[in-house]
Short mmCIF file of C-alpha atoms in Angstrom, two decimals:
data_model
loop_
_atom_site.label_atom_id
_atom_site.label_comp_id
_atom_site.label_asym_id
_atom_site.label_seq_id
_atom_site.Cartn_x
_atom_site.Cartn_y
_atom_site.Cartn_z
CA UNK W 27 29.73 59.98 143.45
CA UNK W 28 31.05 56.36 143.30
CA UNK W 29 29.00 55.04 146.27
CA UNK W 30 28.69 51.32 146.83
CA UNK W 31 24.93 51.45 146.47
CA UNK W 32 25.24 52.61 142.90
CA UNK W 33 27.05 49.39 141.77
CA UNK W 34 25.97 45.75 141.58
CA UNK W 35 25.34 44.06 144.96
CA UNK W 36 28.12 41.78 146.20
CA UNK W 37 25.84 38.70 146.65
CA UNK W 38 22.98 37.05 144.67
CA UNK W 39 19.81 35.27 145.96
CA UNK W 40 19.80 32.45 143.41
CA UNK W 41 22.82 30.68 144.92
CA UNK W 42 25.11 31.46 142.03
CA UNK W 43 28.65 32.51 142.56
CA UNK W 44 28.75 36.00 144.11
CA UNK W 45 30.58 38.78 142.37
CA UNK W 46 32.72 41.43 143.72
CA UNK W 47 31.90 45.13 143.37
CA UNK W 48 34.33 45.25 140.44
CA UNK W 49 32.57 42.41 138.67
CA UNK W 50 35.20 39.70 139.36
CA UNK W 51 34.52 36.21 140.56
CA UNK W 52 34.92 35.46 144.27
CA UNK W 53 37.32 32.69 143.51
CA UNK W 54 39.82 35.20 142.13
CA UNK W 55 40.01 36.90 145.52
CA UNK W 56 41.79 35.14 148.43
CA UNK W 57 39.55 34.59 151.47
CA UNK W 58 40.65 35.01 155.06
CA UNK W 59 40.59 32.11 157.57
CA UNK W 60 39.21 29.58 155.06
CA UNK W 61 35.61 30.88 155.32
CA UNK W 62 33.19 29.36 152.80
CA UNK W 63 31.66 32.02 150.59
CA UNK W 64 28.39 30.07 150.11
CA UNK W 65 27.75 29.56 153.84
CA UNK W 66 24.29 30.82 154.75
CA UNK W 67 25.51 31.82 158.18
CA UNK W 68 28.21 34.12 156.82
CA UNK W 69 27.89 37.57 158.39
CA UNK W 70 27.16 40.45 156.00
CA UNK W 71 30.35 42.11 154.70
CA UNK W 72 31.25 45.59 155.82
CA UNK W 73 30.29 48.49 153.60
CA UNK W 74 32.67 48.86 150.72
CA UNK W 75 35.11 51.83 150.75
CA UNK W 76 36.34 53.42 147.48
CA UNK W 77 39.25 55.62 146.78
CA UNK W 78 37.12 58.49 145.60
CA UNK W 79 35.06 58.51 148.81
CA UNK W 80 35.52 61.59 150.97
CA UNK W 81 37.92 60.84 153.81
CA UNK W 82 36.52 61.12 157.29
CA UNK W 83 37.53 64.27 159.09
CA UNK W 84 40.70 63.79 161.05
CA UNK W 85 41.00 64.71 164.70
CA UNK W 86 42.66 68.01 165.35
CA UNK W 87 45.11 66.34 167.71
CA UNK W 88 46.46 64.22 164.81
CA UNK W 89 47.30 67.18 162.56
CA UNK W 90 50.82 68.70 162.51
CA UNK W 91 51.05 72.11 164.16
CA UNK W 92 50.72 75.12 161.92
CA UNK W 93 53.74 77.41 161.29
CA UNK W 94 51.75 80.28 162.65
CA UNK W 95 51.56 78.60 166.04
CA UNK W 96 55.35 79.18 166.52
CA UNK W 97 56.83 82.40 167.62
CA UNK W 98 58.50 83.97 164.58
CA UNK W 99 60.88 85.87 166.76
CA UNK W 100 62.52 82.69 168.04
CA UNK W 101 63.60 81.52 164.52
CA UNK W 102 66.93 83.21 163.79
CA UNK W 103 68.37 82.55 160.33
CA UNK W 104 72.01 81.46 160.44
CA UNK W 105 74.53 84.10 159.61
CA UNK W 106 77.80 83.40 157.79
CA UNK W 107 80.98 83.54 159.85
CA UNK W 108 83.85 85.59 158.51
CA UNK W 109 87.13 83.80 159.43
CA UNK W 110 89.04 87.09 159.29
CA UNK W 111 86.99 88.59 162.11
CA UNK W 112 88.20 87.96 165.73
CA UNK W 113 86.17 85.44 167.65
CA UNK W 114 83.29 86.90 169.63
CA UNK W 115 82.76 89.84 167.24
CA UNK W 116 79.01 90.72 167.39
CA UNK W 117 76.91 90.96 164.25
CA UNK W 118 75.79 94.27 162.82
CA UNK W 119 72.35 95.37 163.91
CA UNK W 120 71.71 97.26 160.68
CA UNK W 121 71.84 95.97 157.05
CA UNK W 122 73.74 97.97 154.39
CA UNK W 123 71.57 99.93 152.01
CA UNK W 124 74.03 99.47 149.13
CA UNK W 125 77.53 98.28 148.41
CA UNK W 126 79.78 99.27 145.52
CA UNK W 127 82.76 97.23 144.45
CA UNK W 128 83.93 99.90 142.02
CA UNK W 129 84.25 102.65 144.64
CA UNK W 130 84.92 100.31 147.58
CA UNK W 131 82.17 101.97 149.68
CA UNK W 132 79.29 100.59 151.74
CA UNK W 133 76.29 102.77 152.47
CA UNK W 134 73.97 102.64 155.52
CA UNK W 135 70.65 104.39 156.12
CA UNK W 136 68.91 103.83 159.43
CA UNK W 137 67.13 106.22 161.77
CA UNK W 138 68.83 104.85 164.83
CA UNK W 139 72.24 105.86 163.45
CA UNK W 140 71.08 109.50 163.25
CA UNK W 141 69.53 109.86 166.75
CA UNK W 142 71.37 107.43 169.11
CA UNK W 143 75.08 108.22 169.48
CA UNK W 144 75.69 105.08 171.55
CA UNK W 145 74.15 102.91 168.89
CA UNK W 146 76.24 104.62 166.21
CA UNK W 147 79.45 104.09 168.14
CA UNK W 148 78.72 100.40 168.65
CA UNK W 149 78.12 99.87 164.94
CA UNK W 150 81.32 101.72 164.09
CA UNK W 151 83.31 99.47 166.44
CA UNK W 152 81.89 96.36 164.75
CA UNK W 153 82.55 97.80 161.28
CA UNK W 154 86.14 98.52 162.30
CA UNK W 155 86.74 94.79 162.74
CA UNK W 156 86.09 94.13 159.04
CA UNK W 157 89.39 94.55 157.12
CA UNK W 158 90.02 96.44 153.92
CA UNK W 159 91.09 94.52 150.82
CA UNK W 160 94.29 95.99 149.34
CA UNK W 161 95.39 94.62 145.99
CA UNK W 162 98.48 94.84 143.78
CA UNK W 163 97.22 95.49 140.25
CA UNK W 164 99.54 95.09 137.22
CA UNK W 165 98.14 95.89 133.80
CA UNK W 166 99.77 96.22 130.40
CA UNK W 167 98.12 97.46 127.20
CA UNK W 168 99.01 98.55 123.70
CA UNK W 169 97.15 100.07 120.77
CA UNK W 170 96.60 98.55 117.34
CA UNK W 171 95.37 99.93 114.07
CA UNK W 172 92.55 97.84 112.68
CA UNK W 173 90.25 98.18 109.64
CA UNK W 174 86.67 97.23 110.02
CA UNK W 175 84.87 95.00 107.51
CA UNK W 176 83.27 96.83 104.57
CA UNK W 177 84.79 100.05 105.88
CA UNK W 178 87.98 101.75 104.68
CA UNK W 179 88.31 103.69 107.91
CA UNK W 180 91.01 102.60 110.38
CA UNK W 181 90.48 102.73 114.10
CA UNK W 182 92.76 102.58 117.05
CA UNK W 183 91.89 99.86 119.56
CA UNK W 184 93.40 99.14 123.00
CA UNK W 185 94.54 95.57 123.44
CA UNK W 186 95.14 94.17 126.92
CA UNK W 187 98.44 92.27 127.10
CA UNK W 188 98.06 91.14 130.76
CA UNK W 189 96.01 92.17 133.70
CA UNK W 190 96.83 90.48 137.00
CA UNK W 191 96.04 91.11 140.68
CA UNK W 192 97.57 89.87 143.90
CA UNK W 193 95.66 89.98 147.18
CA UNK W 194 97.43 91.89 149.97
CA UNK W 195 94.90 91.32 152.79
CA UNK W 196 96.97 88.59 154.39
CA UNK W 197 99.82 91.01 155.28
CA UNK W 198 97.40 93.05 157.46
CA UNK W 199 97.39 90.40 160.20
CA UNK W 200 99.98 89.25 162.74
CA UNK W 201 97.97 86.02 162.92
CA UNK W 202 95.28 85.59 160.25
CA UNK W 203 93.92 82.37 161.84
CA UNK W 204 92.84 84.14 164.96
CA UNK W 205 92.21 87.59 163.31
CA UNK W 206 94.96 89.31 165.38
CA UNK W 207 96.15 92.61 163.97
CA UNK W 208 97.39 96.08 164.97
CA UNK W 209 94.30 97.96 163.86
CA UNK W 210 92.98 100.79 165.95
CA UNK W 211 89.85 102.96 165.73
CA UNK W 212 90.84 106.61 166.19
CA UNK W 213 89.98 110.14 165.10
CA UNK W 214 91.70 112.76 162.95
CA UNK W 215 93.99 115.37 164.50
CA UNK W 216 93.14 118.98 164.83
CA UNK W 217 95.63 119.97 162.13
CA UNK W 218 94.25 117.63 159.46
CA UNK W 219 92.02 119.21 156.82
CA UNK W 220 88.86 117.10 156.75
CA UNK W 221 85.13 117.86 156.79
CA UNK W 222 84.03 118.37 160.39
CA UNK W 223 80.26 118.72 159.90
CA UNK W 224 80.98 121.11 157.03
CA UNK W 225 80.78 121.08 153.27
CA UNK W 226 84.49 121.83 152.67
CA UNK W 227 87.51 120.32 154.38
CA UNK W 228 89.12 122.47 157.03
CA UNK W 229 91.24 122.28 160.17
CA UNK W 230 89.74 122.33 163.63
CA UNK W 231 88.69 125.74 165.10
CA UNK W 232 91.66 127.36 166.80
CA UNK W 233 94.20 125.40 164.70
CA UNK W 234 93.90 127.29 161.43
CA UNK W 235 90.28 126.44 160.77
CA UNK W 236 87.32 128.79 160.77
CA UNK W 237 85.68 129.32 164.11
CA UNK W 238 82.60 130.93 162.68
CA UNK W 239 79.06 129.90 163.60
CA UNK W 240 79.76 130.22 167.33
CA UNK W 241 82.19 127.25 167.42
CA UNK W 242 84.76 127.49 170.14
CA UNK W 243 88.39 126.50 169.68
CA UNK W 244 89.06 122.79 170.32
CA UNK W 245 90.66 122.20 173.71
CA UNK W 246 91.83 118.74 172.66
CA UNK W 247 91.32 116.00 170.09
CA UNK W 248 87.69 114.79 170.17
CA UNK W 249 87.18 111.09 170.70
CA UNK W 250 84.96 108.73 168.64
CA UNK W 251 82.21 109.08 171.23
CA UNK W 252 82.35 112.88 171.00
CA UNK W 253 82.05 112.89 167.21
CA UNK W 254 79.12 110.53 167.38
CA UNK W 255 77.32 112.92 169.77
CA UNK W 256 78.04 115.91 167.51
CA UNK W 257 76.70 114.09 164.44
CA UNK W 258 73.44 112.96 166.14
CA UNK W 259 72.94 116.44 167.68
CA UNK W 260 73.17 118.15 164.29
CA UNK W 261 69.92 119.55 162.90
CA UNK W 262 71.14 119.49 159.29
CA UNK W 263 68.56 118.29 156.75
CA UNK W 264 71.12 116.18 154.92
CA UNK W 265 74.18 114.82 156.74
CA UNK W 266 76.64 111.99 156.37
CA UNK W 267 79.06 110.25 158.74
CA UNK W 268 81.96 108.25 157.29
CA UNK W 269 84.38 105.60 158.53
CA UNK W 270 87.56 105.16 156.52
CA UNK W 271 89.83 102.13 156.59
CA UNK W 272 93.45 103.18 156.03
CA UNK W 273 96.34 100.90 155.16
CA UNK W 274 99.69 102.37 156.29
CA UNK W 275 103.24 101.30 156.93
CA UNK W 276 104.48 100.23 153.46
CA UNK W 277 106.36 102.32 150.95
CA UNK W 278 104.11 101.62 147.99
CA UNK W 279 106.02 103.99 145.67
CA UNK W 280 109.20 101.94 146.30
CA UNK W 281 107.20 98.72 145.54
CA UNK W 282 105.82 100.26 142.37
CA UNK W 283 109.30 101.09 141.14
CA UNK W 284 110.48 97.51 141.76
CA UNK W 285 107.54 96.04 139.94
CA UNK W 286 108.00 98.37 137.01
CA UNK W 287 111.62 97.26 136.61
CA UNK W 288 110.57 93.66 136.87
CA UNK W 289 108.14 93.97 133.96
CA UNK W 290 110.44 96.17 131.85
CA UNK W 291 113.19 93.60 132.23
CA UNK W 292 111.11 91.32 130.01
CA UNK W 293 111.53 93.90 127.24
CA UNK W 294 107.91 94.87 127.46
CA UNK W 295 107.32 98.04 125.40
CA UNK W 296 103.63 98.66 126.01
CA UNK W 297 101.77 100.96 128.40
CA UNK W 298 102.35 99.71 131.94
CA UNK W 299 100.11 100.60 134.89
CA UNK W 300 100.79 99.51 138.45
CA UNK W 301 98.55 100.58 141.30
CA UNK W 302 97.29 99.41 144.69
CA UNK W 303 93.50 99.77 144.87
CA UNK W 304 91.70 99.11 148.19
CA UNK W 305 88.29 97.50 148.26
CA UNK W 306 85.99 97.75 151.30
CA UNK W 307 87.79 100.93 152.20
CA UNK W 308 84.97 103.23 153.30
CA UNK W 309 81.67 103.23 155.11
CA UNK W 310 79.20 106.11 154.73
CA UNK W 311 76.11 106.63 156.92
CA UNK W 312 73.35 108.93 155.62
CA UNK W 313 70.49 110.24 157.64
CA UNK W 314 67.10 108.64 157.15
CA UNK W 315 65.09 110.64 154.59
CA UNK W 316 63.71 110.25 151.10
CA UNK W 317 66.44 112.33 149.51
CA UNK W 318 69.16 110.11 151.01
CA UNK W 319 67.55 107.02 149.55
CA UNK W 320 67.03 108.52 146.12
CA UNK W 321 70.62 109.72 145.85
CA UNK W 322 71.84 106.14 146.43
CA UNK W 323 69.26 104.40 144.19
CA UNK W 324 70.73 103.17 140.91
CA UNK W 325 67.73 103.81 138.60
CA UNK W 326 67.38 107.36 139.97
CA UNK W 327 71.02 108.07 139.22
CA UNK W 328 70.68 106.73 135.66
CA UNK W 329 67.53 108.81 135.17
CA UNK W 330 69.43 111.90 136.26
CA UNK W 331 72.22 111.14 133.82
CA UNK W 332 69.88 110.57 130.88
CA UNK W 333 67.76 113.70 131.51
CA UNK W 334 70.85 115.79 132.50
CA UNK W 335 69.10 116.73 135.73
CA UNK W 336 72.30 115.93 137.57
CA UNK W 337 73.60 119.29 136.44
CA UNK W 338 71.23 120.77 138.95
CA UNK W 339 70.77 118.08 141.60
CA UNK W 340 74.43 117.26 142.27
CA UNK W 341 75.53 120.81 143.08
CA UNK W 342 72.51 121.16 145.31
CA UNK W 343 73.33 117.88 147.11
CA UNK W 344 76.97 118.81 147.49
CA UNK W 345 76.34 122.15 149.16
CA UNK W 346 73.33 120.92 151.12
CA UNK W 347 75.01 117.91 152.80
CA UNK W 348 77.03 118.33 156.00
CA UNK W 349 79.69 115.67 156.29
CA UNK W 350 81.75 114.22 159.11
CA UNK W 351 85.01 112.53 157.88
CA UNK W 352 86.61 112.52 161.33
CA UNK W 353 86.73 108.82 162.31
CA UNK W 354 88.91 106.17 160.72
CA UNK W 355 90.41 102.76 161.51
CA UNK W 356 94.07 102.37 160.80
CA UNK W 357 95.58 99.05 159.68
CA UNK W 358 99.32 99.51 160.09
CA UNK W 359 101.60 97.10 158.26
CA UNK W 360 104.65 98.32 160.16
CA UNK W 361 105.17 99.67 163.69
CA UNK W 362 106.77 103.10 163.25
CA UNK W 363 108.34 103.01 166.72
CA UNK W 364 110.05 99.61 166.54
CA UNK W 365 110.23 99.13 162.74
CA UNK W 366 108.68 95.66 163.11
CA UNK W 367 106.30 94.43 160.41
CA UNK W 368 102.91 92.87 161.18
CA UNK W 369 103.48 90.07 158.70
CA UNK W 370 106.26 90.86 156.20
CA UNK W 371 107.92 93.85 154.62
CA UNK W 372 107.45 95.11 151.02
CA UNK W 373 110.85 93.69 149.94
CA UNK W 374 109.97 90.26 151.38
CA UNK W 375 106.62 90.31 149.63
CA UNK W 376 108.28 91.32 146.34
CA UNK W 377 110.83 88.46 146.57
CA UNK W 378 107.98 86.02 147.18
CA UNK W 379 105.77 87.15 144.29
CA UNK W 380 108.23 88.49 141.68
CA UNK W 381 108.62 85.29 139.72
CA UNK W 382 104.93 84.55 139.71
CA UNK W 383 104.01 88.08 138.54
CA UNK W 384 106.62 88.07 135.79
CA UNK W 385 105.64 84.60 134.57
CA UNK W 386 101.95 85.62 134.52
CA UNK W 387 102.69 88.69 132.51
CA UNK W 388 104.76 86.81 129.99
CA UNK W 389 101.88 84.29 129.68
CA UNK W 390 99.47 87.18 129.07
CA UNK W 391 97.38 86.17 132.05
CA UNK W 392 94.25 88.00 133.11
CA UNK W 393 92.95 87.31 136.64
CA UNK W 394 93.94 86.99 140.24
CA UNK W 395 97.12 85.13 141.25
CA UNK W 396 97.00 82.88 144.35
CA UNK W 397 99.22 80.52 146.30
CA UNK W 398 98.79 77.92 143.58
CA UNK W 399 100.99 80.06 141.26
CA UNK W 400 103.68 80.05 143.89
CA UNK W 401 103.52 76.31 144.34
CA UNK W 402 103.82 75.64 140.61
CA UNK W 403 107.00 77.77 140.48
CA UNK W 404 108.49 76.01 143.56
CA UNK W 405 108.10 72.54 142.09
CA UNK W 406 108.43 72.79 138.29
CA UNK W 407 109.57 69.15 138.13
CA UNK W 408 106.14 68.08 139.29
CA UNK W 409 104.71 68.98 135.86
CA UNK W 410 104.41 65.89 133.73
CA UNK W 411 106.39 65.96 130.43
CA UNK W 412 104.25 66.52 127.40
CA UNK W 413 104.72 64.58 124.23
CA UNK W 414 103.16 64.52 120.76
CA UNK W 415 101.31 67.51 119.48
CA UNK W 416 100.92 69.04 122.98
CA UNK W 417 104.66 68.97 123.43
CA UNK W 418 105.21 70.65 120.11
CA UNK W 419 102.81 73.43 120.98
CA UNK W 420 104.41 73.95 124.37
CA UNK W 421 107.85 74.13 122.82
CA UNK W 422 106.65 76.63 120.25
CA UNK W 423 105.12 78.84 122.96
CA UNK W 424 108.35 78.73 124.95
CA UNK W 425 110.31 79.71 121.90
CA UNK W 426 107.99 82.64 121.18
CA UNK W 427 108.44 83.82 124.76
CA UNK W 428 112.21 83.85 124.35
CA UNK W 429 111.94 85.76 121.05
CA UNK W 430 109.58 88.34 122.59
CA UNK W 431 112.01 89.00 125.41
CA UNK W 432 114.78 89.47 122.87
CA UNK W 433 113.06 91.69 120.36
CA UNK W 434 110.47 93.34 122.65
CA UNK W 435 106.74 92.77 122.88
CA UNK W 436 103.58 94.72 123.64
CA UNK W 437 104.49 97.81 121.59
CA UNK W 438 102.00 100.05 119.90
CA UNK W 439 101.17 99.60 116.24
CA UNK W 440 101.97 103.03 114.74
CA UNK W 441 100.74 102.33 111.20
CA UNK W 442 98.64 105.05 109.59
CA UNK W 443 96.75 104.97 106.34
CA UNK W 444 97.58 101.31 105.61
CA UNK W 445 101.36 101.94 105.53
CA UNK W 446 103.34 98.75 106.21
CA UNK W 447 106.41 99.62 108.26
CA UNK W 448 108.06 96.35 107.04
CA UNK W 449 107.56 97.09 103.33
CA UNK W 450 111.26 97.75 102.74
CA UNK W 451 112.44 94.48 104.20
CA UNK W 452 113.29 91.35 102.15
CA UNK W 453 110.66 88.67 102.23
CA UNK W 454 110.78 84.86 102.36
CA UNK W 455 109.12 82.39 100.01
CA UNK W 456 108.29 82.70 96.35
CA UNK W 457 109.39 86.38 96.11
CA UNK W 458 113.07 85.52 96.72
CA UNK W 459 115.11 86.55 93.73
#
């Protein structure tokens, strides 16, 4: 296809002006070295090459190497570096099977964690370096009676007045830049009621716990290594080993009372909820089997809900699974012996964040507060003055905030059957008389 022999020849025998393979005159093409086209001694031109001709095969030495020629084991994908982890912390050798932000748990399923106690202990030590994420959560709601369109029925709806969170992870560290903290990986005491390879929580044998099944009384508190050996040596068909991250040292009930008073001082009359949830608080290792994978698969769980099979499967899984809740990592915020805090005390933290939390609640904010909220309160004069319509709106919002704090805000709407609780009050406008 498209060979030079299929087109007109480049030269003629009658001495006329030769033509090019594309049918153009030779004068329209620049010649090299001033060679006369009509010279009889002109050497024959080389064979014409066209774009649609097949390319000559290239030498193998000129081709780039194939990806398959490289050793795939030498290409290691880069892994993200967590700045909160101490330097030199090794990476996990197993990938999580599933993580849940709602429950704060991370699940692992790997055969090496069931049979190799040394491997299990190394992974627990690495997981212990990852911090929990405690939060301060402040939420206010109230109920309103609303009537739907084209429907005379009234319904009660919950309205969120504010919903703010403050991160508490920074107070876990004595030096967050280098990842220094007072955490320690330890085991439960013999008097604590936990699951020790059992279905139900109990104390250690010889300390009030059952010593049935041929278990001897504990001569001391087992170490992390000992519990890893006991878990791997168990012949249970379904078993689980957990690592809990505990945050200790603060009086959270005292802090809750102070936050409650802070919000009530704004004359808020709605439903107030203050709690301290902890994300990334627990790691659970399940033995490698099909049942363990199914119980953690989302679509299987949904199918069990829809078909009501969970009424049979969940009791069976509960009594069939042997659990070890004996190892935890403690993140103390305060040293009980010296009374020294790792970063700051609860009163210091409250004094730092009180204004920001109160301002966010009055502004009906929903979201996470950060250090930017503290900076804006420290330098209010840095805010540019607003004029025109924006200034009028801002002044109106400020005035409404003052009125709300005086008369109360966020209360429930207790109307029933369309009754207007303000029907007996005088009205303004055209009805004045």
